[in-house]
């Protein structure tokens, strides 16, 4: 029980540190968390001014997930690289507690900050435009948002480990972004993706959570989509934990983690 | 279980392959008992940091075995980490945007200190390194010396069985360095086994019970502090200047003289004696040796650890 509390403390302090980092790099945060979703939403809603609240709901969910994914890739994925650059990664790795807790906390901090900022921005834009959006199942919608947060956290952990072993993190970030948007059905309907590639969308949690969130704004919540999102999130999290072990073992073999 | 806190047995570490292969550490073997302070000395590239990295579990040894309180640093890595605290030092390795208190709490938690224990220990550790007044400021506002002190406070917090200190007093002013040495001595008195590297030989002189001299990745000497100074050749150097005829020192020297040179100049002479020991008896005999010549000036320079290190490092390199 005490260990559980101590682990939670480590996660929370790590998350708080990530939030402080966002605040200190506020220009970057504003571009990704405010300007990006606001522009996306203004353009997409402006393209169909007479569309109803269902269209606005679908569009808002797509903008939320698009902005969230790009924020996650640009920030969460670089967590371990920054830890190494600041010299705190080695100190974390040699500690008695599981060093993965720090990664979980920081990824959670990044996801929470970006998620809250993007949701607030989208809400503000909708209010500013006086665009009504109906959410028929607000509780399920909130559950969906929570799952988005956890999924982003797990993805951030996984990407963070992968980016630690390559110098081309920024390039890979860019290369990953649009395929995920397309396969998630966020930019274009999935029906327009070539059939031989369509199965790849099953592996993208954003695709399933998009389905779920849209279904909970209008119609019956697609609980199967929610379950699949949860399953994929768990897979990402396990893959992230395994990747962390592999990366740290590799660094110990190669001696690539500097002491200071 | 040998009763030793640190056991290093034939540990080697190489980097690269073929023509680019570098031996950073070769067949290192030694042990450190609980309550013992051992200093690693050596020039840059001698293998000190590689050894600390292996023991702190940041680097896998290529061959050999190392145990911390009986826990293998490769096979039982989590248990080995649980009994060890590592002070890396330097400007980095801290969360710059968090306060000093938050940093110490955070790394304390990672070291396995419970919340209840942290409440009592954090103020004590901050007091030990004289950071209480600055504890709630962000670390990015700290000077280099303050950051170094914070590193030390973190290292002292978890009260480990083994403490690995890499350049602990770098960046500290003399008063802060002395305060730190006091804290390390206290830990030693409580049975903590301490392995330290330092370029400041004063740290070694004040803290170490034993000295391991490394060169080219090998342990060249494993000596007590007294042995270390003695093996360097002498304890003091005496330079005597005078006029007229120099003393007759060309024949057999007294046993306490390990080296002698006489230089004649136009209006006098200079005798340089390297003495094995520097005591009242030696002082008396020295007076007798120069009783019948005209002495103008005498200079005595006690051998410092730094001189001993330079000499032994030079011998190791050859």
PDB file of C-alpha atoms in Angstrom, chain B residues 42-253:
ATOM      1  CA  UNK B  42      44.046   8.490 -11.933  1.00  0.00           C
ATOM      2  CA  UNK B  43      44.566  10.814 -14.854  1.00  0.00           C
ATOM      3  CA  UNK B  44      41.772  11.512 -17.319  1.00  0.00           C
ATOM      4  CA  UNK B  45      40.957   8.321 -19.232  1.00  0.00           C
ATOM      5  CA  UNK B  46      42.425   6.094 -16.515  1.00  0.00           C
ATOM      6  CA  UNK B  47      39.121   4.237 -16.046  1.00  0.00           C
ATOM      7  CA  UNK B  48      37.698   5.890 -12.915  1.00  0.00           C
ATOM      8  CA  UNK B  49      34.388   6.959 -14.433  1.00  0.00           C
ATOM      9  CA  UNK B  50      33.973   3.639 -16.247  1.00  0.00           C
ATOM     10  CA  UNK B  51      34.359   1.842 -12.930  1.00  0.00           C
ATOM     11  CA  UNK B  52      31.813   4.132 -11.226  1.00  0.00           C
ATOM     12  CA  UNK B  53      29.409   3.597 -14.157  1.00  0.00           C
ATOM     13  CA  UNK B  54      29.709  -0.185 -13.863  1.00  0.00           C
ATOM     14  CA  UNK B  55      29.092  -0.091 -10.112  1.00  0.00           C
ATOM     15  CA  UNK B  56      26.164   2.306 -10.464  1.00  0.00           C
ATOM     16  CA  UNK B  57      24.617  -0.148 -12.986  1.00  0.00           C
ATOM     17  CA  UNK B  58      24.729   2.354 -15.856  1.00  0.00           C
ATOM     18  CA  UNK B  59      27.222   0.258 -17.783  1.00  0.00           C
ATOM     19  CA  UNK B  60      27.515  -3.498 -18.180  1.00  0.00           C
ATOM     20  CA  UNK B  61      30.970  -4.973 -17.661  1.00  0.00           C
ATOM     21  CA  UNK B  62      32.381  -6.868 -20.639  1.00  0.00           C
ATOM     22  CA  UNK B  63      33.810  -9.521 -18.311  1.00  0.00           C
ATOM     23  CA  UNK B  64      34.119 -10.006 -14.570  1.00  0.00           C
ATOM     24  CA  UNK B  65      31.736  -9.612 -11.703  1.00  0.00           C
ATOM     25  CA  UNK B  66      30.842  -6.836  -9.296  1.00  0.00           C
ATOM     26  CA  UNK B  67      28.651  -7.113  -6.212  1.00  0.00           C
ATOM     27  CA  UNK B  68      27.131  -4.429  -3.997  1.00  0.00           C
ATOM     28  CA  UNK B  69      26.227  -5.851  -0.569  1.00  0.00           C
ATOM     29  CA  UNK B  70      26.157  -9.270  -2.215  1.00  0.00           C
ATOM     30  CA  UNK B  71      23.917  -8.195  -5.114  1.00  0.00           C
ATOM     31  CA  UNK B  72      25.326  -8.680  -8.595  1.00  0.00           C
ATOM     32  CA  UNK B  73      25.246  -5.438 -10.629  1.00  0.00           C
ATOM     33  CA  UNK B  74      24.220  -7.393 -13.733  1.00  0.00           C
ATOM     34  CA  UNK B  75      22.007 -10.227 -12.524  1.00  0.00           C
ATOM     35  CA  UNK B  76      20.442  -8.584  -9.464  1.00  0.00           C
ATOM     36  CA  UNK B  77      20.364  -5.018 -10.657  1.00  0.00           C
ATOM     37  CA  UNK B  78      17.311  -3.767  -8.726  1.00  0.00           C
ATOM     38  CA  UNK B  79      18.626  -5.044  -5.393  1.00  0.00           C
ATOM     39  CA  UNK B  80      22.055  -3.560  -6.166  1.00  0.00           C
ATOM     40  CA  UNK B  81      20.448  -0.167  -6.866  1.00  0.00           C
ATOM     41  CA  UNK B  82      18.425  -0.337  -3.669  1.00  0.00           C
ATOM     42  CA  UNK B  83      21.550  -0.426  -1.469  1.00  0.00           C
ATOM     43  CA  UNK B  84      23.482   2.229  -3.380  1.00  0.00           C
ATOM     44  CA  UNK B  85      23.362   5.968  -3.741  1.00  0.00           C
ATOM     45  CA  UNK B  86      25.255   7.680  -6.533  1.00  0.00           C
ATOM     46  CA  UNK B  87      26.239  11.338  -6.515  1.00  0.00           C
ATOM     47  CA  UNK B  88      27.002  12.345 -10.069  1.00  0.00           C
ATOM     48  CA  UNK B  89      27.682  16.010  -9.415  1.00  0.00           C
ATOM     49  CA  UNK B  90      28.027  18.738 -11.992  1.00  0.00           C
ATOM     50  CA  UNK B  91      25.600  21.338 -13.317  1.00  0.00           C
ATOM     51  CA  UNK B  92      23.208  18.820 -14.855  1.00  0.00           C
ATOM     52  CA  UNK B  93      21.173  15.939 -13.477  1.00  0.00           C
ATOM     53  CA  UNK B  94      18.614  18.106 -11.661  1.00  0.00           C
ATOM     54  CA  UNK B  95      15.183  19.390 -12.685  1.00  0.00           C
ATOM     55  CA  UNK B  96      15.976  23.041 -13.249  1.00  0.00           C
ATOM     56  CA  UNK B  97      12.386  24.295 -13.066  1.00  0.00           C
ATOM     57  CA  UNK B  98      11.590  22.541  -9.810  1.00  0.00           C
ATOM     58  CA  UNK B  99      12.742  23.921  -6.478  1.00  0.00           C
ATOM     59  CA  UNK B 100      15.657  22.429  -4.598  1.00  0.00           C
ATOM     60  CA  UNK B 101      13.227  20.960  -2.068  1.00  0.00           C
ATOM     61  CA  UNK B 102      11.113  19.371  -4.833  1.00  0.00           C
ATOM     62  CA  UNK B 103      14.226  17.914  -6.440  1.00  0.00           C
ATOM     63  CA  UNK B 104      15.449  16.375  -3.217  1.00  0.00           C
ATOM     64  CA  UNK B 105      11.979  15.014  -2.426  1.00  0.00           C
ATOM     65  CA  UNK B 106      11.619  13.585  -5.933  1.00  0.00           C
ATOM     66  CA  UNK B 107      14.983  11.855  -6.030  1.00  0.00           C
ATOM     67  CA  UNK B 108      14.430  10.736  -2.447  1.00  0.00           C
ATOM     68  CA  UNK B 109      11.198   9.060  -3.515  1.00  0.00           C
ATOM     69  CA  UNK B 110      13.020   7.413  -6.406  1.00  0.00           C
ATOM     70  CA  UNK B 111      15.632   6.171  -3.948  1.00  0.00           C
ATOM     71  CA  UNK B 112      12.866   4.418  -2.029  1.00  0.00           C
ATOM     72  CA  UNK B 113      12.552   6.802   0.948  1.00  0.00           C
ATOM     73  CA  UNK B 114       8.985   6.808   2.264  1.00  0.00           C
ATOM     74  CA  UNK B 115       6.876   9.986   2.477  1.00  0.00           C
ATOM     75  CA  UNK B 116       6.999   9.920   6.263  1.00  0.00           C
ATOM     76  CA  UNK B 117      10.793   9.570   6.301  1.00  0.00           C
ATOM     77  CA  UNK B 118      11.127  12.318   3.712  1.00  0.00           C
ATOM     78  CA  UNK B 119       9.341  14.783   5.986  1.00  0.00           C
ATOM     79  CA  UNK B 120      12.090  14.406   8.568  1.00  0.00           C
ATOM     80  CA  UNK B 121      15.084  13.837   6.341  1.00  0.00           C
ATOM     81  CA  UNK B 122      14.665  16.537   3.691  1.00  0.00           C
ATOM     82  CA  UNK B 123      15.177  19.484   6.116  1.00  0.00           C
ATOM     83  CA  UNK B 124      18.162  17.696   7.681  1.00  0.00           C
ATOM     84  CA  UNK B 125      19.793  17.000   4.311  1.00  0.00           C
ATOM     85  CA  UNK B 126      19.212  20.602   3.190  1.00  0.00           C
ATOM     86  CA  UNK B 127      20.719  21.840   6.459  1.00  0.00           C
ATOM     87  CA  UNK B 128      23.728  19.538   6.039  1.00  0.00           C
ATOM     88  CA  UNK B 129      24.601  21.219   2.748  1.00  0.00           C
ATOM     89  CA  UNK B 130      23.549  24.722   3.850  1.00  0.00           C
ATOM     90  CA  UNK B 131      20.686  25.048   1.362  1.00  0.00           C
ATOM     91  CA  UNK B 132      17.778  25.616   3.728  1.00  0.00           C
ATOM     92  CA  UNK B 133      17.350  29.284   2.810  1.00  0.00           C
ATOM     93  CA  UNK B 134      17.343  28.573  -0.933  1.00  0.00           C
ATOM     94  CA  UNK B 135      15.319  25.349  -0.736  1.00  0.00           C
ATOM     95  CA  UNK B 136      12.157  26.765  -2.319  1.00  0.00           C
ATOM     96  CA  UNK B 137      13.834  28.568  -5.217  1.00  0.00           C
ATOM     97  CA  UNK B 138      13.889  26.921  -8.651  1.00  0.00           C
ATOM     98  CA  UNK B 139      17.159  25.119  -9.270  1.00  0.00           C
ATOM     99  CA  UNK B 140      17.705  27.149 -12.459  1.00  0.00           C
ATOM    100  CA  UNK B 141      18.508  30.115 -10.165  1.00  0.00           C
ATOM    101  CA  UNK B 142      21.198  28.151  -8.280  1.00  0.00           C
ATOM    102  CA  UNK B 143      24.922  28.698  -8.684  1.00  0.00           C
ATOM    103  CA  UNK B 144      27.186  25.824  -9.688  1.00  0.00           C
ATOM    104  CA  UNK B 145      28.227  25.281  -6.083  1.00  0.00           C
ATOM    105  CA  UNK B 146      24.610  25.221  -4.899  1.00  0.00           C
ATOM    106  CA  UNK B 147      23.727  22.622  -7.512  1.00  0.00           C
ATOM    107  CA  UNK B 148      26.654  20.521  -6.401  1.00  0.00           C
ATOM    108  CA  UNK B 149      25.472  20.772  -2.803  1.00  0.00           C
ATOM    109  CA  UNK B 150      21.989  19.749  -3.848  1.00  0.00           C
ATOM    110  CA  UNK B 151      23.416  16.666  -5.573  1.00  0.00           C
ATOM    111  CA  UNK B 152      25.122  15.790  -2.327  1.00  0.00           C
ATOM    112  CA  UNK B 153      21.994  16.345  -0.268  1.00  0.00           C
ATOM    113  CA  UNK B 154      20.189  13.923  -2.588  1.00  0.00           C
ATOM    114  CA  UNK B 155      22.986  11.381  -2.169  1.00  0.00           C
ATOM    115  CA  UNK B 156      22.930  11.680   1.618  1.00  0.00           C
ATOM    116  CA  UNK B 157      19.142  11.505   1.886  1.00  0.00           C
ATOM    117  CA  UNK B 158      18.589   7.813   1.307  1.00  0.00           C
ATOM    118  CA  UNK B 159      21.192   6.717   3.893  1.00  0.00           C
ATOM    119  CA  UNK B 160      22.490   3.931   1.675  1.00  0.00           C
ATOM    120  CA  UNK B 161      24.839   1.093   2.553  1.00  0.00           C
ATOM    121  CA  UNK B 162      27.106   2.175  -0.304  1.00  0.00           C
ATOM    122  CA  UNK B 163      27.800   5.686  -1.561  1.00  0.00           C
ATOM    123  CA  UNK B 164      29.481   6.323  -4.918  1.00  0.00           C
ATOM    124  CA  UNK B 165      30.790   9.886  -5.163  1.00  0.00           C
ATOM    125  CA  UNK B 166      32.042  11.241  -8.470  1.00  0.00           C
ATOM    126  CA  UNK B 167      33.994  14.462  -7.910  1.00  0.00           C
ATOM    127  CA  UNK B 168      31.979  15.444  -4.817  1.00  0.00           C
ATOM    128  CA  UNK B 169      33.585  18.820  -4.039  1.00  0.00           C
ATOM    129  CA  UNK B 170      33.910  20.191  -7.568  1.00  0.00           C
ATOM    130  CA  UNK B 171      32.587  23.750  -7.677  1.00  0.00           C
ATOM    131  CA  UNK B 172      32.414  24.125  -3.882  1.00  0.00           C
ATOM    132  CA  UNK B 173      34.184  26.869  -1.951  1.00  0.00           C
ATOM    133  CA  UNK B 174      36.593  25.720   0.807  1.00  0.00           C
ATOM    134  CA  UNK B 175      34.030  26.118   3.584  1.00  0.00           C
ATOM    135  CA  UNK B 176      31.349  24.192   1.695  1.00  0.00           C
ATOM    136  CA  UNK B 177      33.868  21.507   0.752  1.00  0.00           C
ATOM    137  CA  UNK B 178      34.861  21.111   4.387  1.00  0.00           C
ATOM    138  CA  UNK B 179      31.205  20.868   5.425  1.00  0.00           C
ATOM    139  CA  UNK B 180      30.712  18.139   2.835  1.00  0.00           C
ATOM    140  CA  UNK B 181      33.762  16.243   4.032  1.00  0.00           C
ATOM    141  CA  UNK B 182      32.257  16.347   7.500  1.00  0.00           C
ATOM    142  CA  UNK B 183      29.010  14.847   6.189  1.00  0.00           C
ATOM    143  CA  UNK B 184      30.885  12.090   4.349  1.00  0.00           C
ATOM    144  CA  UNK B 185      32.938  11.295   7.447  1.00  0.00           C
ATOM    145  CA  UNK B 186      29.707  11.018   9.438  1.00  0.00           C
ATOM    146  CA  UNK B 187      28.347   8.508   6.920  1.00  0.00           C
ATOM    147  CA  UNK B 188      31.549   6.508   7.104  1.00  0.00           C
ATOM    148  CA  UNK B 189      31.275   6.460  10.891  1.00  0.00           C
ATOM    149  CA  UNK B 190      27.788   5.015  10.461  1.00  0.00           C
ATOM    150  CA  UNK B 191      29.225   2.125   8.453  1.00  0.00           C
ATOM    151  CA  UNK B 192      28.570   3.356   4.911  1.00  0.00           C
ATOM    152  CA  UNK B 193      31.094   2.081   2.365  1.00  0.00           C
ATOM    153  CA  UNK B 194      32.219   4.978   0.194  1.00  0.00           C
ATOM    154  CA  UNK B 195      33.984   4.930  -3.161  1.00  0.00           C
ATOM    155  CA  UNK B 196      34.977   8.358  -4.425  1.00  0.00           C
ATOM    156  CA  UNK B 197      36.770   9.905  -7.340  1.00  0.00           C
ATOM    157  CA  UNK B 198      38.206  13.376  -7.061  1.00  0.00           C
ATOM    158  CA  UNK B 199      40.717  15.585  -8.725  1.00  0.00           C
ATOM    159  CA  UNK B 200      41.048  17.450  -5.436  1.00  0.00           C
ATOM    160  CA  UNK B 201      43.604  15.458  -3.563  1.00  0.00           C
ATOM    161  CA  UNK B 202      42.681  17.276  -0.402  1.00  0.00           C
ATOM    162  CA  UNK B 203      39.423  15.276  -0.452  1.00  0.00           C
ATOM    163  CA  UNK B 204      41.413  12.078  -0.664  1.00  0.00           C
ATOM    164  CA  UNK B 205      43.837  13.172   2.025  1.00  0.00           C
ATOM    165  CA  UNK B 206      41.011  14.056   4.413  1.00  0.00           C
ATOM    166  CA  UNK B 207      38.562  11.276   3.645  1.00  0.00           C
ATOM    167  CA  UNK B 208      40.204   8.165   2.230  1.00  0.00           C
ATOM    168  CA  UNK B 209      41.385   5.135   4.115  1.00  0.00           C
ATOM    169  CA  UNK B 210      42.728   3.563   0.944  1.00  0.00           C
ATOM    170  CA  UNK B 211      43.771   4.732  -2.500  1.00  0.00           C
ATOM    171  CA  UNK B 212      43.387   2.848  -5.759  1.00  0.00           C
ATOM    172  CA  UNK B 213      45.620   4.302  -8.429  1.00  0.00           C
ATOM    173  CA  UNK B 214      44.339   3.636 -11.929  1.00  0.00           C
ATOM    174  CA  UNK B 215      46.278   3.944 -15.157  1.00  0.00           C
ATOM    175  CA  UNK B 216      45.281   2.823 -18.650  1.00  0.00           C
ATOM    176  CA  UNK B 217      42.235   1.063 -17.255  1.00  0.00           C
ATOM    177  CA  UNK B 218      44.230  -1.017 -14.758  1.00  0.00           C
ATOM    178  CA  UNK B 219      44.528  -0.758 -11.010  1.00  0.00           C
ATOM    179  CA  UNK B 220      48.218  -0.003 -10.617  1.00  0.00           C
ATOM    180  CA  UNK B 221      48.306   0.338  -6.853  1.00  0.00           C
ATOM    181  CA  UNK B 222      45.989  -0.534  -3.965  1.00  0.00           C
ATOM    182  CA  UNK B 223      47.438   1.187  -0.927  1.00  0.00           C
ATOM    183  CA  UNK B 224      46.583   2.704   2.405  1.00  0.00           C
ATOM    184  CA  UNK B 225      46.944   6.467   2.413  1.00  0.00           C
ATOM    185  CA  UNK B 226      50.206   6.258   4.380  1.00  0.00           C
ATOM    186  CA  UNK B 227      51.591   3.574   2.068  1.00  0.00           C
ATOM    187  CA  UNK B 228      50.603   5.648  -0.911  1.00  0.00           C
ATOM    188  CA  UNK B 229      52.655   8.614   0.249  1.00  0.00           C
ATOM    189  CA  UNK B 230      55.563   6.390   1.314  1.00  0.00           C
ATOM    190  CA  UNK B 231      55.714   4.515  -1.984  1.00  0.00           C
ATOM    191  CA  UNK B 232      55.856   7.785  -3.823  1.00  0.00           C
ATOM    192  CA  UNK B 233      59.451   7.957  -2.585  1.00  0.00           C
ATOM    193  CA  UNK B 234      59.784  10.508   0.191  1.00  0.00           C
ATOM    194  CA  UNK B 235      57.973  12.447   2.864  1.00  0.00           C
ATOM    195  CA  UNK B 236      59.738  15.793   2.531  1.00  0.00           C
ATOM    196  CA  UNK B 237      62.260  17.694   0.464  1.00  0.00           C
ATOM    197  CA  UNK B 238      64.885  19.935   2.112  1.00  0.00           C
ATOM    198  CA  UNK B 239      66.803  22.539   0.108  1.00  0.00           C
ATOM    199  CA  UNK B 240      69.851  23.995   1.862  1.00  0.00           C
ATOM    200  CA  UNK B 241      71.821  26.909   0.368  1.00  0.00           C
ATOM    201  CA  UNK B 242      75.203  28.052   1.637  1.00  0.00           C
ATOM    202  CA  UNK B 243      78.577  29.635   0.904  1.00  0.00           C
ATOM    203  CA  UNK B 244      82.161  28.333   0.860  1.00  0.00           C
ATOM    204  CA  UNK B 245      82.772  24.632   0.538  1.00  0.00           C
ATOM    205  CA  UNK B 246      79.681  22.400   0.358  1.00  0.00           C
ATOM    206  CA  UNK B 247      79.243  19.548   2.854  1.00  0.00           C
ATOM    207  CA  UNK B 248      80.774  16.194   1.939  1.00  0.00           C
ATOM    208  CA  UNK B 249      77.684  14.231   0.869  1.00  0.00           C
ATOM    209  CA  UNK B 250      79.159  12.307  -2.041  1.00  0.00           C
ATOM    210  CA  UNK B 251      79.644   9.090  -0.057  1.00  0.00           C
ATOM    211  CA  UNK B 252      77.047   6.948   1.696  1.00  0.00           C
ATOM    212  CA  UNK B 253      73.934   8.857   2.799  1.00  0.00           C
TER     213      UNK B 253
END
